[in-house]
Coordinates of C-alpha atoms in Angstrom, one line a residue:
X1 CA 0.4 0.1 14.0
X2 CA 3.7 1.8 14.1
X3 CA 5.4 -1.6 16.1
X4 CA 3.4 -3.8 13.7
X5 CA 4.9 -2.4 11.0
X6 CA 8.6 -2.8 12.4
X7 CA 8.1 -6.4 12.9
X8 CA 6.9 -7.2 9.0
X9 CA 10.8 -6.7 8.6
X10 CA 11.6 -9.5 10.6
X11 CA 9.1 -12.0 12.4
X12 CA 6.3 -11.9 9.8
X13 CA 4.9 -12.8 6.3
X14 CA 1.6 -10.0 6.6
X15 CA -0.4 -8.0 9.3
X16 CA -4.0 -8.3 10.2
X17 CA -5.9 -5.0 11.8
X18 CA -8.7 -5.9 13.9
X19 CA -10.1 -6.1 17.2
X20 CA -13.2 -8.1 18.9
X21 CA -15.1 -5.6 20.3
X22 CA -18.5 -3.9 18.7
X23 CA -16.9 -2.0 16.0
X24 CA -13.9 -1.7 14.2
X25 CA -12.7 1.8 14.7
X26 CA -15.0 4.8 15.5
X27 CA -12.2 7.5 15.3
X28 CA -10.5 9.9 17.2
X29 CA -10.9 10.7 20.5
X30 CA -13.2 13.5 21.0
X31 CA -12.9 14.4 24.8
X32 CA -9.4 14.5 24.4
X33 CA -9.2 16.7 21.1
X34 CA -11.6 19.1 22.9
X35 CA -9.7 19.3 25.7
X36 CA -6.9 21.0 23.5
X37 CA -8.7 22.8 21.6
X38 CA -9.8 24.4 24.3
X39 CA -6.5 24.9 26.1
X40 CA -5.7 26.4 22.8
X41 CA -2.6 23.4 22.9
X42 CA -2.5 23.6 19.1
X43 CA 1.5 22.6 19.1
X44 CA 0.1 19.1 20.6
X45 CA -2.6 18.8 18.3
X46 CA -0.3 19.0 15.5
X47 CA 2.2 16.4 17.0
X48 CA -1.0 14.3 17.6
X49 CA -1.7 14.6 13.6
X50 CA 1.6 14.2 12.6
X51 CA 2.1 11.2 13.7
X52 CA -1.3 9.7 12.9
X53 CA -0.4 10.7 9.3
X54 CA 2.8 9.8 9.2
X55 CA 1.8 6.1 10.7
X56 CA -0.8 5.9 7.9
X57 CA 2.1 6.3 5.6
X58 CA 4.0 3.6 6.9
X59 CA 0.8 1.6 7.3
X60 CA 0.3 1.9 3.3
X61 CA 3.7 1.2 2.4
X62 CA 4.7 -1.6 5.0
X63 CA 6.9 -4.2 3.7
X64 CA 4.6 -6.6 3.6
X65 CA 1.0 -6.8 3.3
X66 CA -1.3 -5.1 5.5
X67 CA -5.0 -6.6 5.7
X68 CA -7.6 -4.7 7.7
X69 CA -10.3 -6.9 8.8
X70 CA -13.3 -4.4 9.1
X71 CA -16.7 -5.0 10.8
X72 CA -19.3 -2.7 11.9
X73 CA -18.4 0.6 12.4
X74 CA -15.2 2.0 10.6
X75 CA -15.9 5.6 10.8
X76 CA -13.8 9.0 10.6
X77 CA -10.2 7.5 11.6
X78 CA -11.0 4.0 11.3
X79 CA -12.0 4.6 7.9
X80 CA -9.0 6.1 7.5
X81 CA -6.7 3.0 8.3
X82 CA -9.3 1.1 5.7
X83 CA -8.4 3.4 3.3
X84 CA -4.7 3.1 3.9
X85 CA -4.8 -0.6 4.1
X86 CA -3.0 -2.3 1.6
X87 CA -6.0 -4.8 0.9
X88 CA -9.2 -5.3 2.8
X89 CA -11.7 -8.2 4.0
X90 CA -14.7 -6.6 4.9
X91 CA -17.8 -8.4 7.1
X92 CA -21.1 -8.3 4.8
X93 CA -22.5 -5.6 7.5
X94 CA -19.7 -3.0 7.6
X95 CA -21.0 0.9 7.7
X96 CA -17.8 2.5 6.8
X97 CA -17.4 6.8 6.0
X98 CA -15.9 10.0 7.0
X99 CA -17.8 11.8 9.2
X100 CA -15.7 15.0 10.5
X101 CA -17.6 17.0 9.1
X102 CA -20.7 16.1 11.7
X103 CA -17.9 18.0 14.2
X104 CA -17.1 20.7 12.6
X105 CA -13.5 19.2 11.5
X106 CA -12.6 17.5 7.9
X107 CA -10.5 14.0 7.8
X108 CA -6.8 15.0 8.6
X109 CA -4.6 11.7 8.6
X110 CA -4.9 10.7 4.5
X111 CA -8.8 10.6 4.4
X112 CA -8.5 13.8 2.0
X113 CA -5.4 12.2 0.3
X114 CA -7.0 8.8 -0.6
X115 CA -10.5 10.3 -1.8
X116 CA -8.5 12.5 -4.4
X117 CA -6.8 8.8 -5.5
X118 CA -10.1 7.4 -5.9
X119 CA -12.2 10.0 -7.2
X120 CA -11.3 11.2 -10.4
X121 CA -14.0 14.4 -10.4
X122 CA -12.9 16.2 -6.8
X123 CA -16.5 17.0 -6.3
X124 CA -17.6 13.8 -6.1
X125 CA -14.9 13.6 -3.6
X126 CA -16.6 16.6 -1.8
X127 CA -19.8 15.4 -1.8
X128 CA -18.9 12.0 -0.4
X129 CA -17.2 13.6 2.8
X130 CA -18.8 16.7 2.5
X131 CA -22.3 14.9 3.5
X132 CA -20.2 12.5 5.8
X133 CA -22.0 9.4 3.7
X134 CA -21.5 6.3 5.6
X135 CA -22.0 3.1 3.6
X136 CA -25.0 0.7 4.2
X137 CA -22.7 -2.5 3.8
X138 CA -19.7 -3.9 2.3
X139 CA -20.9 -3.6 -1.2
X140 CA -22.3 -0.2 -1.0
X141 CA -19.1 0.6 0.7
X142 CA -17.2 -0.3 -2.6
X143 CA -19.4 1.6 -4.6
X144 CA -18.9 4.8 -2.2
X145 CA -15.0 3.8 -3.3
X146 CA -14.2 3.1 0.6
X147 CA -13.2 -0.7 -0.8
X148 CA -11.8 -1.2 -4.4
X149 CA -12.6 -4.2 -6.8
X150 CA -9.8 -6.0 -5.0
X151 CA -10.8 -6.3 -1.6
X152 CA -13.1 -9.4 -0.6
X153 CA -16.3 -9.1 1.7
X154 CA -17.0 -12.1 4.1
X155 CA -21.0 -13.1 4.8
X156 CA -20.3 -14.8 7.6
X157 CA -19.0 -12.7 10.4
X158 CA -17.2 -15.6 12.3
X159 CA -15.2 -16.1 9.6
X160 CA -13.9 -12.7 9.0
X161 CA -10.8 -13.0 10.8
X162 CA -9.3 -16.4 9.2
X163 CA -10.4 -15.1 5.8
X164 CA -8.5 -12.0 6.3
X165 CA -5.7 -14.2 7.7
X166 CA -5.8 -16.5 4.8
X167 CA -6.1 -13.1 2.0
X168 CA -3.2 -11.8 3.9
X169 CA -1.0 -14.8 3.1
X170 CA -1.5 -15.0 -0.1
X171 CA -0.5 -11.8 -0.7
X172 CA 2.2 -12.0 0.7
X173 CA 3.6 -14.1 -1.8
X174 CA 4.4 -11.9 -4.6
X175 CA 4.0 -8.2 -2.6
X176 CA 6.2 -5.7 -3.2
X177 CA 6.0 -2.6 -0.9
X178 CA 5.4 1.0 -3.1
X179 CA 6.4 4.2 -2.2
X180 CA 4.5 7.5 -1.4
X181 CA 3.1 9.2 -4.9
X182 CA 4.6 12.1 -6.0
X183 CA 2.8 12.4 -9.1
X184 CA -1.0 13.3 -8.2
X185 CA -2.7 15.5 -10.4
X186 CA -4.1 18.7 -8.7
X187 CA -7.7 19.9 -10.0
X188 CA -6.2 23.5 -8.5
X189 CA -8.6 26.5 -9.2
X190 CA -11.1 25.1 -11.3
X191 CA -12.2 22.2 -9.1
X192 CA -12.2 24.7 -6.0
X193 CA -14.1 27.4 -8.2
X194 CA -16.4 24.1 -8.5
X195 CA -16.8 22.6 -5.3
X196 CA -17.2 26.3 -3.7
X197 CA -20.3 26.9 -5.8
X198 CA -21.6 23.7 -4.8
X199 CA -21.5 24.7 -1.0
X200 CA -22.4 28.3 -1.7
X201 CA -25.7 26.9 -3.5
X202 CA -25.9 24.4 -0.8
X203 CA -26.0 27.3 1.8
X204 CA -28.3 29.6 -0.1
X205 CA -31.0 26.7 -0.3
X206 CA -30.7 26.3 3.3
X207 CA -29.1 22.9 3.4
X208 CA -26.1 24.2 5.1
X209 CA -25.1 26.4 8.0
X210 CA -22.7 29.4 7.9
X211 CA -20.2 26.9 9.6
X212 CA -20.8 24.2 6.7
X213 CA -19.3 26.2 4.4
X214 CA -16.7 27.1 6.2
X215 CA -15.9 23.5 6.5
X216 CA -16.6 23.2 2.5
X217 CA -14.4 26.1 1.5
X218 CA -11.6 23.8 3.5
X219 CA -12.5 20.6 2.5
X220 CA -12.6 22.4 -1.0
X221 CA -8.7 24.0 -0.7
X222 CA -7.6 20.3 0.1
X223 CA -8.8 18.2 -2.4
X224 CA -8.1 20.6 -5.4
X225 CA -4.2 20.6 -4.0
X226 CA -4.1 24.2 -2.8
X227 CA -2.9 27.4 -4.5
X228 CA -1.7 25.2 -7.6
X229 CA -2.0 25.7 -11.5
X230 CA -4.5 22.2 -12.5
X231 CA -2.7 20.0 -14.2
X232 CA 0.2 20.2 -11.5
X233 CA 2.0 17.3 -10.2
X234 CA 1.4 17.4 -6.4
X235 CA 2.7 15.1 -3.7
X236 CA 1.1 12.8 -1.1
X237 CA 2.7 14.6 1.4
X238 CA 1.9 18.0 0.0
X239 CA -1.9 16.7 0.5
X240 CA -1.2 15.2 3.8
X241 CA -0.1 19.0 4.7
X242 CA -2.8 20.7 3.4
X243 CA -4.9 18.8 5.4
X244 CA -3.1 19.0 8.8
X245 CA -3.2 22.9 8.1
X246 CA -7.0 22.9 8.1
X247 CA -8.0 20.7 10.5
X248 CA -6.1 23.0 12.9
X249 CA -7.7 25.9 11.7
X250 CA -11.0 24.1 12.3
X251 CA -10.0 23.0 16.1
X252 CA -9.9 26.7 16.4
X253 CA -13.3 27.9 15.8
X254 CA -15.8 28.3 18.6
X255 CA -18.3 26.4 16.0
X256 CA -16.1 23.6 15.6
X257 CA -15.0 23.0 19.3
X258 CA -19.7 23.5 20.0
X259 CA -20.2 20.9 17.8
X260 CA -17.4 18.4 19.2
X261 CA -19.1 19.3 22.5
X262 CA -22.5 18.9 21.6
X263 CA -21.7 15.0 20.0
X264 CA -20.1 13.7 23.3
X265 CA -22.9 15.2 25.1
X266 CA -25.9 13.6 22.6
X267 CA -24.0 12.0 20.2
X268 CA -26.0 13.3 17.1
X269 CA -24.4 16.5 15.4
X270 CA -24.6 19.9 15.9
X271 CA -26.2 22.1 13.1
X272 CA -24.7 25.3 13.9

């Protein structure tokens, strides 16, 4: 991505991200992540997401246009670069979500960030990654807010790359590049006080686990901006902190580090 990126100064009118294998991007890799978690190589893990984060950045604000070209699967850090695509041409069948939370862990390279952007109320936010919803196809995947009104959805499969290709060049004809938001409103410690409640009844009715709402009162922190008045101008990259901080925190816990286990050994999650 990062190399991509550097060539749209010179050799190119617009980027496609894509691939041709079964699915577009299932996320992070697990064995790897658990294997420093359990090394307790925090320092690394925080390089890893620093630079995953800070790539996202770049891959939202290229200088030209970035198109992902999504298909199947586009889940925790492939929905990510979705999200963080400047436009997107999705295949009819595309299941696209955050799913951290199935391993014990919360979206940590802008997933937080761009749900706060598209969600007005935060605890619709929550509720959307909180229950790791993965969309049913390209459609539903808009209405989950995963794809806005502006991206395009292609019904036939085989031509999913040379429509992206096509979308991508006509973008590029009047694109101008933004720059990283400084002016987010935080819902600060009303829309925590709110999306707390929601996982506190969530764990008295037995939905949840103890470690759910763990994960909650986190997710929580992150999309209402922190320890900030609401109302308060916040930053991208204030967001993109906030997020880094938890997510380490959650690499941390015995619960967290079971459940990443548990997935690469059965790959269902772990309700612990």
């Amino acid at each position: 991505v990062d190399r991509g990126v550097e060539l749209l100064d010179t050799s190119f009118q617009a980027m496609i991200i894509t691939n041709n294998g079964d699915n577009f991007s299932v996320g992070a890799n697990l064995v790897l992540l658990l294997a420093a978690a359990q090394t307790e190589d925090f320092d690394g893990i925080d390089l890893m997401i620093r630079h995953f984060q800070q790539s996202m950045l770049r891959l939202k604000y290229a200088p030209r246009p970035v198109v992902s070209a999504v298909f199947s699967r586009a889940l925790g850090g492939g929905c990510e670069i979705v999200l963080q695509s400047h436009r997107v041409q999705a295949s009819a069948e595309t299941y696209i979500g955050l799913v951290e939370v199935g391993v014990g862990l919360i979206p940590s390279a802008g997933g937080c960030k761009e749900m706060v952007l598209r969600y007005p109320d935060s605890l619709e936010a929550f509720e959307v990654i909180g229950q790791g919803k993965v969309s049913g196809s390209a459609e539903e995947a808009r209405q989950l807010r995963f794809l806005n009104a502006a991206d395009r959805i292609s019904m036939n499969p085989e031509l999913l790359i040379g429509e992206a290709q096509q979308f991508a060049i006509e973008l590029a004809a009047d694109y101008s590049p933004g720059a990283p938001r400084l002016d987010i409103p935080a819902g600060g410690e009303p829309a925590y006080a709110k999306m707390r409640l929601a996982a506190w009844s969530a764990r008295e009715s037995g939905w949840i686990s103890n470690h759910d709402f763990v994960i909650g009162e986190k997710l929580a922190y992150v999309l209402s901006g922190g320890r900030v008045t609401a109302g308060s101008k916040i930053s991208e990259q204030h967001l993109l902190d906030l997020e880094r901080e938890a997510f380490l925190s959650l690499c941390g816990m015995r619960q967290t580090q079971q459940r990443i286990e548990y997935m690469l050994k059965n790959g269902k999650p772990l309700r612990n």
